CSV table of C-alpha atoms in Angstrom, one decimal:
chain,number,residue,atom,x,y,z
A,11,MET,CA,203.8,329.4,-35.6
A,12,ALA,CA,204.1,326.4,-33.9
A,13,GLU,CA,204.5,323.4,-36.0
A,14,PRO,CA,201.9,321.3,-35.5
A,15,SER,CA,203.5,317.7,-33.8
A,16,THR,CA,204.3,314.6,-35.3
A,17,SER,CA,201.8,312.6,-33.6
A,18,SER,CA,199.0,315.3,-34.2
A,19,LEU,CA,200.1,314.4,-37.8
A,20,SER,CA,199.7,311.0,-38.1
A,21,VAL,CA,196.4,311.2,-36.0
A,22,ALA,CA,194.8,313.5,-38.5
A,23,ARG,CA,196.1,311.1,-41.4
A,24,LEU,CA,195.2,307.9,-39.9
A,25,LEU,CA,191.1,310.1,-40.0
A,26,ARG,CA,191.4,310.9,-43.3
A,27,THR,CA,192.3,307.1,-44.2
A,28,PHE,CA,189.4,306.4,-42.5
A,29,GLY,CA,187.3,308.9,-44.5
A,30,PHE,CA,187.1,311.3,-41.7
A,31,ALA,CA,188.0,314.8,-42.2
A,32,PRO,CA,189.0,317.0,-38.6
A,33,ARG,CA,188.0,320.2,-39.0
A,34,SER,CA,184.9,320.2,-41.6
A,35,TYR,CA,183.9,318.0,-38.5
A,36,ILE,CA,185.0,320.6,-36.2
A,37,VAL,CA,183.0,323.3,-38.2
A,38,ALA,CA,179.6,321.4,-39.0
A,39,VAL,CA,179.8,321.0,-35.5
A,40,GLY,CA,180.7,324.1,-33.7
A,41,GLY,CA,177.8,326.0,-37.2
A,42,TRP,CA,175.1,323.3,-35.8
A,43,LEU,CA,176.3,324.7,-32.4
A,44,LEU,CA,175.8,328.3,-32.7
A,45,ARG,CA,172.9,327.9,-34.6
A,46,ALA,CA,170.9,325.7,-32.0
A,47,ILE,CA,172.4,328.2,-29.4
A,48,ALA,CA,170.6,331.1,-31.8
A,49,THR,CA,167.5,329.5,-31.9
A,50,GLY,CA,167.1,328.3,-28.6
A,51,ARG,CA,168.5,332.0,-27.2
A,52,GLY,CA,165.8,333.5,-29.8
A,53,LEU,CA,163.0,330.9,-28.8
A,54,VAL,CA,164.3,332.1,-24.6
A,55,ALA,CA,163.2,335.5,-26.0
A,56,PHE,CA,159.9,335.0,-28.1
A,57,GLY,CA,159.0,332.9,-25.1
A,58,LEU,CA,159.3,336.2,-22.5
A,59,ILE,CA,157.7,338.7,-24.9
A,60,SER,CA,154.7,336.6,-25.0
A,61,LEU,CA,154.8,335.9,-21.2
A,62,GLY,CA,154.7,339.5,-21.4
A,63,VAL,CA,151.7,340.8,-23.5
A,64,MET,CA,149.5,337.5,-21.3
A,65,VAL,CA,150.7,339.1,-18.3
A,66,THR,CA,150.7,343.2,-18.3
A,67,ARG,CA,147.6,342.6,-21.3
A,68,PRO,CA,145.6,339.7,-19.7
A,69,THR,CA,141.5,341.3,-20.2
A,70,ALA,CA,142.8,343.2,-23.1
A,71,SER,CA,140.7,342.5,-26.2
A,72,SER,CA,139.1,339.5,-24.6
A,73,ALA,CA,136.4,340.1,-27.0
A,74,VAL,CA,139.1,339.0,-29.7
A,75,VAL,CA,140.9,336.6,-27.9
A,76,ARG,CA,138.6,334.3,-26.2
A,77,PRO,CA,137.4,333.7,-29.1
A,78,LEU,CA,141.1,333.0,-30.8
A,79,ILE,CA,141.4,330.3,-27.2
A,80,GLY,CA,138.8,328.3,-27.9
A,81,GLU,CA,139.5,328.1,-31.8
A,82,GLN,CA,142.7,326.9,-30.5
A,83,ILE,CA,141.4,324.9,-27.6
A,84,ALA,CA,138.5,323.2,-30.2
A,85,ARG,CA,141.6,322.8,-32.3
A,86,ALA,CA,143.7,320.6,-31.2
A,87,GLY,CA,142.0,319.6,-28.0
A,88,LEU,CA,138.9,318.3,-29.3
A,89,ARG,CA,139.1,317.5,-33.0
A,90,LEU,CA,142.1,315.2,-31.6
A,91,LEU,CA,140.3,313.4,-29.0
A,92,PRO,CA,139.4,311.0,-31.3
A,93,MET,CA,143.2,310.1,-32.1
A,94,VAL,CA,144.4,310.6,-28.5
A,95,LEU,CA,141.7,307.6,-27.4
A,96,PHE,CA,142.6,305.6,-30.6
A,97,LEU,CA,146.2,306.0,-28.8
A,98,ALA,CA,145.5,305.5,-25.4
A,99,ALA,CA,143.0,301.8,-26.6
A,100,ALA,CA,146.4,300.7,-28.5
A,101,LEU,CA,148.5,301.3,-25.6
A,102,GLY,CA,146.5,299.6,-23.0
A,103,PHE,CA,146.3,296.9,-25.2
A,104,ALA,CA,149.9,296.5,-25.9
A,105,VAL,CA,151.6,297.4,-23.7
A,106,ILE,CA,149.9,298.0,-19.9
A,107,GLY,CA,147.9,294.7,-20.3
A,108,GLN,CA,150.6,293.1,-21.0
A,109,MET,CA,152.6,295.5,-17.4
A,110,VAL,CA,150.0,293.6,-15.9
A,111,ALA,CA,149.8,290.1,-16.9
A,112,LEU,CA,153.4,290.3,-16.2
A,113,LEU,CA,153.4,291.3,-12.7
A,114,ARG,CA,150.7,289.3,-11.6
A,115,GLN,CA,153.0,286.7,-12.8
A,116,VAL,CA,156.2,287.5,-10.5
A,117,GLY,CA,153.3,287.6,-8.2
A,118,ALA,CA,154.6,291.0,-7.6
A,119,GLN,CA,149.8,292.5,-8.3
A,120,ASP,CA,150.8,294.3,-5.6
A,121,LEU,CA,153.0,297.0,-7.6
A,122,VAL,CA,150.1,297.0,-10.3
A,123,GLY,CA,149.8,301.0,-9.3
A,124,THR,CA,152.5,302.4,-8.6
A,125,VAL,CA,153.0,301.4,-11.4
A,126,MET,CA,150.8,303.1,-13.3
A,127,VAL,CA,151.4,305.6,-11.5
A,128,ALA,CA,154.7,305.9,-13.1
A,129,ALA,CA,154.6,304.2,-16.3
A,130,VAL,CA,151.5,306.1,-17.5
A,131,VAL,CA,150.6,308.8,-15.6
A,132,ARG,CA,153.7,310.8,-14.7
A,133,GLU,CA,155.7,310.0,-17.8
A,134,LEU,CA,153.3,308.0,-21.1
A,135,GLY,CA,150.1,311.2,-20.5
A,136,PRO,CA,152.3,314.2,-20.9
A,137,LEU,CA,154.7,312.9,-23.4
A,138,VAL,CA,152.1,310.7,-26.1
A,139,ALA,CA,149.3,313.8,-26.1
A,140,ALA,CA,151.9,315.8,-26.4
A,141,PHE,CA,153.3,315.0,-29.5
A,142,VAL,CA,150.3,314.1,-31.0
A,143,VAL,CA,149.6,317.8,-30.5
A,144,LEU,CA,152.7,319.0,-32.0
A,145,LEU,CA,152.5,316.6,-35.2
A,146,ARG,CA,149.0,317.4,-35.7
A,147,VAL,CA,148.7,320.8,-34.6
A,148,GLY,CA,152.7,322.5,-34.1
A,149,THR,CA,153.9,321.4,-37.7
A,150,GLY,CA,150.3,323.6,-38.9
A,151,THR,CA,150.5,326.1,-37.5
A,152,VAL,CA,154.0,326.8,-38.5
A,153,ILE,CA,153.1,326.4,-41.8
A,154,GLU,CA,150.1,328.4,-41.0
A,155,LEU,CA,152.1,331.7,-39.2
A,156,GLY,CA,154.8,331.3,-41.9
A,157,SER,CA,152.5,332.3,-44.7
A,158,ALA,CA,151.1,335.2,-43.4
A,159,ARG,CA,154.4,336.3,-42.5
A,160,ALA,CA,155.4,336.5,-45.6
A,161,LEU,CA,151.9,337.2,-47.5
A,162,GLY,CA,152.6,341.2,-45.0
A,163,GLU,CA,149.2,340.1,-42.4
A,164,VAL,CA,151.2,340.1,-39.5
A,165,GLU,CA,152.5,344.0,-41.0
A,166,ALA,CA,148.8,344.4,-41.6
A,167,LEU,CA,148.2,344.0,-38.1
A,168,GLU,CA,151.0,346.2,-36.8
A,169,ALA,CA,149.4,348.5,-39.2
A,170,LEU,CA,145.7,348.2,-37.8
A,171,GLY,CA,147.1,348.5,-34.3
A,172,VAL,CA,146.7,345.0,-33.5
A,173,ASP,CA,150.0,344.0,-31.2
A,174,PRO,CA,150.4,340.5,-33.4
A,175,VAL,CA,152.0,339.1,-30.5
A,176,HIS,CA,148.6,339.3,-28.4
A,177,TYR,CA,146.5,338.5,-32.1
A,178,LEU,CA,148.5,335.0,-33.1
A,179,VAL,CA,151.2,334.0,-30.8
A,180,VAL,CA,149.3,334.7,-26.9
A,181,PRO,CA,145.8,332.8,-28.1
A,182,ARG,CA,147.8,329.3,-28.9
A,183,VAL,CA,150.3,329.6,-25.9
A,184,ILE,CA,147.0,329.6,-23.7
A,185,GLY,CA,144.7,327.6,-26.2
A,186,MET,CA,147.9,324.8,-26.4
A,187,ALA,CA,148.7,324.6,-23.1
A,188,VAL,CA,145.2,324.5,-21.8
A,189,ALA,CA,144.1,320.9,-24.6
A,190,THR,CA,147.2,319.4,-24.1
A,191,LEU,CA,146.7,319.6,-20.5
A,192,ALA,CA,143.3,318.1,-21.2
A,193,LEU,CA,143.8,315.3,-23.7
A,194,THR,CA,146.4,313.9,-21.2
A,195,VAL,CA,143.9,313.9,-18.9
A,196,TYR,CA,141.6,311.6,-20.8
A,197,PHE,CA,144.3,309.7,-22.5
A,198,ILE,CA,145.6,308.3,-19.2
A,199,LEU,CA,141.6,308.0,-17.9
A,200,ALA,CA,141.5,305.7,-21.1
A,201,THR,CA,144.9,304.1,-21.0
A,202,LEU,CA,144.1,302.8,-17.6
A,203,CYS,CA,140.0,301.7,-18.3
A,204,SER,CA,141.9,299.4,-21.8
A,205,GLY,CA,144.4,298.7,-19.8
A,206,TYR,CA,142.5,296.8,-17.5
A,207,LEU,CA,140.3,295.6,-20.6
A,208,PHE,CA,143.0,293.5,-21.6
A,209,ALA,CA,144.2,292.7,-18.4
A,210,PHE,CA,140.8,291.4,-17.4
A,211,LEU,CA,140.5,289.4,-20.7
A,212,GLN,CA,143.9,287.4,-20.6
A,213,ASP,CA,141.6,286.0,-17.2
A,214,VAL,CA,144.0,288.2,-14.4
A,215,PRO,CA,142.2,287.6,-11.1
A,216,LEU,CA,142.7,291.7,-10.2
A,217,THR,CA,138.9,293.4,-10.0
A,218,PRO,CA,138.4,297.2,-11.1
A,219,GLY,CA,137.7,298.0,-7.9
A,220,GLU,CA,141.2,296.9,-6.6
A,221,TYR,CA,142.8,297.8,-9.8
A,222,PHE,CA,141.8,301.0,-9.4
A,223,ARG,CA,142.1,301.2,-5.7
A,224,GLN,CA,145.9,300.3,-5.8
A,225,ILE,CA,146.1,303.1,-8.6
A,226,ALA,CA,144.3,305.7,-6.2
A,227,LEU,CA,146.6,304.8,-3.5
A,228,ALA,CA,150.0,305.4,-5.6
A,229,LEU,CA,149.0,308.5,-6.5
A,230,THR,CA,149.9,311.2,-4.2
A,231,TRP,CA,149.2,315.2,-4.6
A,232,LEU,CA,151.9,316.2,-6.1
A,233,ASP,CA,151.1,314.0,-8.8
A,234,PHE,CA,148.3,316.2,-10.0
A,235,VAL,CA,150.3,319.7,-9.4
A,236,LEU,CA,153.1,318.4,-11.6
A,237,LEU,CA,151.2,316.3,-14.2
A,238,ALA,CA,149.3,319.4,-14.9
A,239,LEU,CA,152.8,321.9,-14.4
A,240,LYS,CA,154.3,319.3,-17.2
A,241,ALA,CA,151.1,318.6,-19.7
A,242,ALA,CA,151.0,322.6,-19.8
A,243,GLY,CA,153.9,323.3,-20.5
A,244,PHE,CA,154.3,320.9,-23.2
A,245,GLY,CA,151.4,323.0,-24.5
A,246,VAL,CA,153.7,326.0,-24.3
A,247,ILE,CA,156.6,324.7,-25.5
A,248,ILE,CA,154.6,323.6,-28.3
A,249,ALA,CA,153.4,327.1,-29.4
A,250,VAL,CA,156.3,329.0,-28.2
A,251,VAL,CA,158.6,327.4,-30.6
A,252,THR,CA,156.4,326.9,-33.8
A,253,CYS,CA,155.4,330.4,-33.7
A,254,TYR,CA,158.3,331.5,-33.1
A,255,GLN,CA,159.5,329.3,-36.5
A,256,GLY,CA,156.8,331.0,-38.7
A,257,LEU,CA,157.0,334.2,-37.0
A,258,ALA,CA,160.2,334.7,-37.1
A,259,TYR,CA,161.6,334.4,-40.6
A,260,PRO,CA,158.9,334.9,-43.6
A,261,LEU,CA,158.9,331.4,-45.3
A,262,GLN,CA,159.0,330.5,-48.8
A,263,LEU,CA,157.5,327.5,-50.5
A,264,SER,CA,161.4,325.9,-50.3
A,265,ASP,CA,161.9,326.2,-46.3
A,266,VAL,CA,158.2,325.3,-45.5
A,267,SER,CA,159.4,321.6,-44.7
A,268,PRO,CA,163.0,322.5,-43.0
A,269,THR,CA,161.2,324.9,-40.7
A,270,THR,CA,159.0,322.3,-40.1
A,271,THR,CA,161.4,319.7,-39.4
A,272,VAL,CA,163.4,322.2,-36.9
A,273,ALA,CA,160.4,323.3,-34.8
A,274,VAL,CA,159.4,319.6,-34.1
A,275,VAL,CA,163.3,318.5,-33.4
A,276,ALA,CA,163.7,321.8,-31.0
A,277,SER,CA,160.4,321.1,-29.7
A,278,THR,CA,161.2,317.2,-28.4
A,279,ILE,CA,164.8,318.7,-26.9
A,280,ALA,CA,162.4,320.5,-25.3
A,281,PHE,CA,160.1,318.3,-23.9
A,282,VAL,CA,163.0,316.2,-22.8
A,283,VAL,CA,165.0,318.8,-21.3
A,284,LEU,CA,160.9,319.6,-19.7
A,285,ASP,CA,160.9,316.3,-18.5
A,286,ALA,CA,164.3,315.8,-16.8
A,287,LEU,CA,162.9,319.1,-14.8
A,288,PHE,CA,160.0,317.1,-13.6
A,289,ILE,CA,162.0,313.8,-12.6
A,290,VAL,CA,164.8,315.5,-10.7
A,291,MET,CA,161.2,317.1,-8.6
A,292,TYR,CA,159.7,314.0,-8.3
A,293,LEU,CA,163.2,312.4,-7.0
A,294,LEU,CA,164.0,315.5,-4.8
A,295,ALA,CA,159.9,314.9,-3.2
A,296,GLY,CA,160.4,311.9,-2.3
B,14,MET,CA,160.1,371.2,-37.3
B,15,SER,CA,157.5,374.1,-36.6
B,16,ASN,CA,153.4,373.8,-38.1
B,17,SER,CA,153.1,374.2,-41.5
B,18,ALA,CA,151.2,377.0,-43.0
B,19,SER,CA,149.0,373.5,-44.2
B,20,GLY,CA,148.6,373.3,-40.1
B,21,GLU,CA,150.0,370.7,-37.6
B,22,THR,CA,152.9,368.4,-38.4
B,23,LEU,CA,151.9,365.3,-38.0
B,24,VAL,CA,154.6,362.9,-39.4
B,25,GLU,CA,158.0,364.0,-40.2
B,26,LEU,CA,161.6,361.9,-41.5
B,27,ARG,CA,164.9,363.5,-40.8
B,28,ALA,CA,167.7,362.2,-42.7
B,29,ALA,CA,165.9,358.9,-42.9
B,30,SER,CA,167.0,356.0,-45.2
B,31,VAL,CA,165.0,352.8,-45.6
B,32,ALA,CA,166.4,349.2,-46.5
B,33,GLY,CA,164.5,347.5,-48.9
B,34,GLY,CA,164.4,344.4,-46.7
B,35,PRO,CA,167.0,343.7,-43.5
B,36,LEU,CA,168.8,346.0,-41.9
B,37,ALA,CA,171.8,344.4,-44.1
B,38,SER,CA,170.6,345.4,-47.4
B,39,PRO,CA,171.2,348.4,-49.3
B,40,ALA,CA,169.2,351.2,-48.5
B,41,THR,CA,166.8,352.2,-51.6
B,42,VAL,CA,166.0,355.4,-50.3
B,43,GLU,CA,168.6,357.1,-48.5
B,44,ALA,CA,168.6,360.7,-46.7
B,45,VAL,CA,164.5,361.8,-46.9
B,46,ASP,CA,163.4,365.0,-45.1
B,47,TRP,CA,159.5,364.6,-45.6
B,48,ALA,CA,157.0,366.5,-43.0
B,49,ILE,CA,153.6,365.9,-43.4
B,50,CYS,CA,151.4,368.0,-42.5
B,51,ALA,CA,147.0,368.2,-41.6
B,52,ARG,CA,144.8,368.6,-44.2
B,53,GLU,CA,148.3,368.1,-46.6
B,54,VAL,CA,147.9,365.6,-49.8
B,55,TRP,CA,151.5,364.2,-51.3
B,56,VAL,CA,151.9,361.8,-54.1
B,57,VAL,CA,154.8,359.4,-53.8
B,58,GLY,CA,156.3,358.9,-57.3
B,59,GLY,CA,158.5,357.1,-59.1
B,60,LEU,CA,160.0,353.6,-60.7
B,61,PRO,CA,158.9,350.5,-60.1
B,62,GLY,CA,161.6,348.5,-57.1
B,63,THR,CA,163.1,351.9,-56.3
B,64,GLY,CA,161.4,352.5,-52.4
B,65,LYS,CA,158.3,354.4,-52.7
B,66,SER,CA,156.8,351.2,-50.4
B,67,GLN,CA,159.4,351.0,-48.1
B,68,LEU,CA,159.7,354.5,-48.0
B,69,LEU,CA,155.7,355.1,-47.3
B,70,MET,CA,156.2,352.1,-44.7
B,71,ALA,CA,158.8,353.0,-42.5
B,72,ALA,CA,156.6,356.6,-42.3
B,73,ALA,CA,154.2,354.7,-41.1
B,74,GLY,CA,156.5,352.9,-38.3
B,75,LEU,CA,156.0,349.9,-40.1
B,76,LEU,CA,159.9,349.5,-41.2
B,77,PRO,CA,162.7,350.2,-39.0
B,78,LEU,CA,164.6,352.8,-40.3
B,79,ALA,CA,168.1,351.8,-41.6
B,80,ALA,CA,169.1,355.5,-39.9
B,81,GLY,CA,167.5,358.8,-39.6
B,82,GLN,CA,165.1,359.2,-37.2
B,83,LEU,CA,160.7,359.2,-37.3
B,84,VAL,CA,158.5,361.3,-35.8
B,85,TRP,CA,155.6,362.2,-34.6
B,86,ARG,CA,154.0,365.3,-33.4
B,87,GLY,CA,157.8,365.8,-32.4
B,88,ARG,CA,158.1,362.3,-30.2
B,89,ALA,CA,160.7,360.6,-31.4
B,90,PHE,CA,159.1,356.9,-33.0
B,91,ALA,CA,162.4,355.2,-31.5
B,92,ASP,CA,161.9,356.2,-28.0
B,93,MET,CA,158.4,355.0,-27.7
B,94,THR,CA,157.5,352.3,-25.3
B,95,SER,CA,155.6,349.5,-27.2
B,96,ASN,CA,152.1,350.5,-25.8
B,97,GLU,CA,152.5,353.7,-27.5
B,98,ARG,CA,153.9,352.9,-30.8
B,99,ILE,CA,150.6,350.7,-30.8
B,100,GLU,CA,148.6,353.5,-29.3
B,101,LEU,CA,150.2,355.3,-32.8
B,102,ARG,CA,149.0,353.2,-34.6
B,103,ARG,CA,145.9,353.8,-34.8
B,104,ARG,CA,146.1,356.7,-35.8
B,105,ILE,CA,148.3,356.1,-39.3
B,106,GLY,CA,146.3,354.1,-40.9
B,107,PHE,CA,148.0,351.6,-44.1
B,108,VAL,CA,146.3,350.5,-47.2
B,109,PHE,CA,148.9,348.5,-48.9
B,110,SER,CA,149.3,347.3,-52.0
B,111,ASP,CA,148.3,344.2,-54.0
B,112,GLY,CA,144.8,343.6,-52.7
B,113,GLY,CA,145.7,345.3,-49.3
B,114,ARG,CA,147.1,342.0,-47.1
B,115,LEU,CA,143.2,340.9,-45.9
B,116,PHE,CA,143.2,338.2,-43.5
B,117,ASP,CA,141.8,335.1,-45.8
B,118,HIS,CA,140.7,333.4,-42.2
B,119,LEU,CA,137.9,336.9,-42.2
B,120,THR,CA,135.3,337.5,-44.1
B,121,VAL,CA,135.0,341.3,-45.4
B,122,ALA,CA,132.9,342.9,-43.2
B,123,GLN,CA,135.1,340.9,-39.8
B,124,ASN,CA,138.1,343.0,-42.4
B,125,VAL,CA,136.5,345.5,-41.0
B,126,GLY,CA,135.9,344.7,-38.3
B,127,LEU,CA,139.1,344.2,-36.6
B,128,PRO,CA,140.5,346.7,-35.7
B,129,LEU,CA,137.0,347.9,-34.2
B,130,THR,CA,136.3,345.3,-31.8
B,131,TYR,CA,140.5,344.7,-30.9
B,132,HIS,CA,140.6,348.7,-30.0
B,133,ARG,CA,136.5,349.2,-29.0
B,134,ASN,CA,136.9,344.4,-26.5
B,135,CYS,CA,133.3,344.6,-27.9
B,136,GLY,CA,132.2,341.5,-30.7
B,137,TRP,CA,131.4,341.8,-34.0
B,138,ASP,CA,127.8,342.6,-33.7
B,139,ALA,CA,128.5,345.9,-31.7
B,140,VAL,CA,130.9,347.3,-34.9
B,141,ALA,CA,128.3,346.6,-37.7
B,142,GLU,CA,127.3,349.1,-38.3
B,143,ASP,CA,130.2,350.9,-38.7
B,144,VAL,CA,131.7,348.6,-40.6
B,145,SER,CA,128.2,348.3,-42.9
B,146,ARG,CA,128.8,352.6,-43.4
B,147,LEU,CA,132.4,352.3,-44.5
B,148,LEU,CA,131.3,349.1,-46.8
B,149,ASP,CA,128.6,351.4,-48.1
B,150,VAL,CA,130.7,354.2,-48.8
B,151,LEU,CA,133.4,352.3,-50.7
B,152,GLY,CA,130.2,350.8,-53.3
B,153,ILE,CA,131.3,346.9,-51.6
B,154,SER,CA,127.8,346.2,-49.3
B,155,ALA,CA,127.4,343.4,-51.2
B,156,LEU,CA,130.3,341.5,-50.3
B,157,ALA,CA,130.4,341.9,-46.6
B,158,ASP,CA,130.6,338.3,-47.1
B,159,ALA,CA,132.4,337.2,-48.9
B,160,ARG,CA,136.0,335.8,-48.2
B,161,PRO,CA,139.0,337.6,-49.8
B,162,ARG,CA,140.2,335.4,-52.0
B,163,GLN,CA,136.3,335.4,-54.2
B,164,MET,CA,137.0,339.1,-54.8
B,165,THR,CA,139.2,341.0,-57.0
B,166,ARG,CA,141.8,342.7,-56.7
B,167,ASN,CA,140.2,346.6,-57.2
B,168,HIS,CA,137.6,345.6,-54.5
B,169,ARG,CA,140.4,343.7,-52.1
B,170,GLN,CA,141.6,347.0,-52.6
B,171,ARG,CA,139.1,348.6,-51.2
B,172,ALA,CA,138.0,346.3,-48.3
B,173,ALA,CA,141.6,347.0,-47.6
B,174,LEU,CA,140.7,351.2,-47.4
B,175,ALA,CA,137.9,351.2,-45.9
B,176,ARG,CA,139.8,348.7,-43.1
B,177,ALA,CA,142.2,350.8,-43.0
B,178,LEU,CA,139.6,353.5,-42.1
B,179,ALA,CA,137.8,352.1,-39.2
B,180,LEU,CA,139.7,353.6,-36.6
B,181,ARG,CA,139.3,357.4,-38.1
B,182,PRO,CA,143.1,357.6,-38.5
B,183,GLU,CA,145.0,361.6,-38.7
B,184,VAL,CA,147.1,360.3,-41.6
B,185,LEU,CA,146.5,357.9,-44.5
B,186,PHE,CA,149.0,356.0,-46.3
B,187,LEU,CA,147.7,354.3,-49.4
B,188,ASP,CA,150.1,351.9,-51.5
B,189,ASN,CA,148.9,352.5,-55.5
B,190,PRO,CA,145.2,353.5,-54.0
B,191,PRO,CA,142.5,351.5,-55.8
B,192,ARG,CA,141.6,352.1,-59.5
B,193,ARG,CA,138.1,353.3,-60.3
B,194,ALA,CA,136.6,352.6,-64.1
B,195,GLY,CA,137.3,355.4,-65.7
B,196,CYS,CA,139.7,357.2,-63.9
B,197,PRO,CA,143.4,357.0,-62.5
B,198,ARG,CA,143.4,355.7,-59.3
B,199,ILE,CA,144.8,359.1,-58.0
B,200,ALA,CA,141.1,360.3,-58.9
B,201,LEU,CA,140.0,358.8,-55.7
B,202,ALA,CA,142.6,360.8,-53.3
B,203,PRO,CA,140.0,363.8,-52.9
B,204,GLN,CA,137.2,362.1,-52.1
B,205,LEU,CA,138.4,361.0,-49.0
B,206,PRO,CA,138.7,363.5,-47.0
B,207,ARG,CA,135.2,364.2,-47.6
B,208,LEU,CA,134.2,360.8,-47.0
B,209,LEU,CA,135.4,360.2,-43.8
B,210,ASP,CA,136.2,363.2,-42.0
B,211,GLY,CA,138.7,364.6,-43.9
B,212,PRO,CA,141.8,362.3,-43.0
B,213,ARG,CA,145.3,363.5,-43.9
B,214,GLN,CA,146.7,361.6,-46.5
B,215,SER,CA,149.6,360.2,-48.5
B,216,LEU,CA,149.7,357.9,-51.5
B,217,SER,CA,152.4,356.0,-53.5
B,218,HIS,CA,152.2,355.9,-57.0
B,219,PRO,CA,154.2,354.3,-59.6
B,220,GLN,CA,154.5,357.0,-62.4
B,221,GLY,CA,156.2,359.7,-62.8
B,222,GLY,CA,159.6,360.7,-62.1
B,223,GLY,CA,161.5,360.3,-58.8
B,224,GLY,CA,160.8,362.5,-55.2
B,225,GLY,CA,157.8,363.6,-53.5
B,226,HIS,CA,154.4,365.8,-54.9
B,227,ARG,CA,153.0,368.4,-52.9
């Protein structure tokens, strides 16, 4: 076997002097990377299985599944509406109102609509709504399904001939997709309104008609299509990731916290990836 | 395997080994050949921790085999599609031990009615009569609107039995069957066929020596 060169030994010694242990870091990073790949592969497989069930059994047991979807929409949408409206008001006052005032100061008030559409409609709206759903409902889903798995309720469903993916996952996927989309729309509307309110309080000479006309002119049909796809996509990501983390392994009490953290981190990474894809689409479209 | 004197062979384990948990763990039950025929009653006995529950779950198709084969009416379980497995599970009832694994977010009546509403694709009202009859047979009608966590273990086990019988299974597995006051838990077994049009059954019993007894 070839001896390590003198230069590589000295580099290793130097790193150790400053508290670095190259081999252990490589092992740690490699281990993390392998776990991340395994989790990603499991998530994709789980997502495809869920999609397969939705496609092949769209109307199966609808009398049971539809009320469950309704429950998920109420839980992830209706009950979170006050929180989303509060965030929208805060964001409108803190950010959007200031932005409108600044644009006026530099004489770029004609760009208000374009900036609003780029900042609020395309980016902030779906992301804020998705994070609210993830933190308030997604984390609960991990614990709920993890407990169900640990208590053997998944096997109990299987024993009754009830497909656990159809009964537990599909309603959450559809419910969270619809809820995230709905919350996004409400968030955007509330942010735009509260932003204008702040600008009005700052005596910005911009009439409501002019403000909303500029926004309407900046919006294209593509914004509506991509906004819907993006917001629903975020909802699907939350449902798939949290259901996967909850159902993949039976959770012990000590596993709940790290598994929930993994679900939040994995969802956030998936949000960023999906967001990047949509930015590319916006750029390609023009 | 051909039909036995008791009737057609329904479930068959061939050289089956069952692991206690994940497949990587060592098998707790090894090389079991077991054929369950129509109208037969089996009792599976053994010391605690010897894998009785796992054996029953494997025979019901709920736990993957570490080795060997599960066969339903001559058809290998491993060769079945997911829809065929779901269909098969409707014909095999299973009552879990320790309270029957009822769903805490549903009432007792909803627990019993869930498989009916799911497979018939109908609302709760449409299955209310069947549910009421089952709860009445098991003596827990008064608890129809109770949540499982509010009930005793014995009542939960009865509700789980009612839930397993709702689909009129051809084979019924009872893991630690419900105990009746003053009677050994096995006492419920002979009554079941009479009560519910004769489902065939197997029971896991914690007492006695190892092995299965017909």
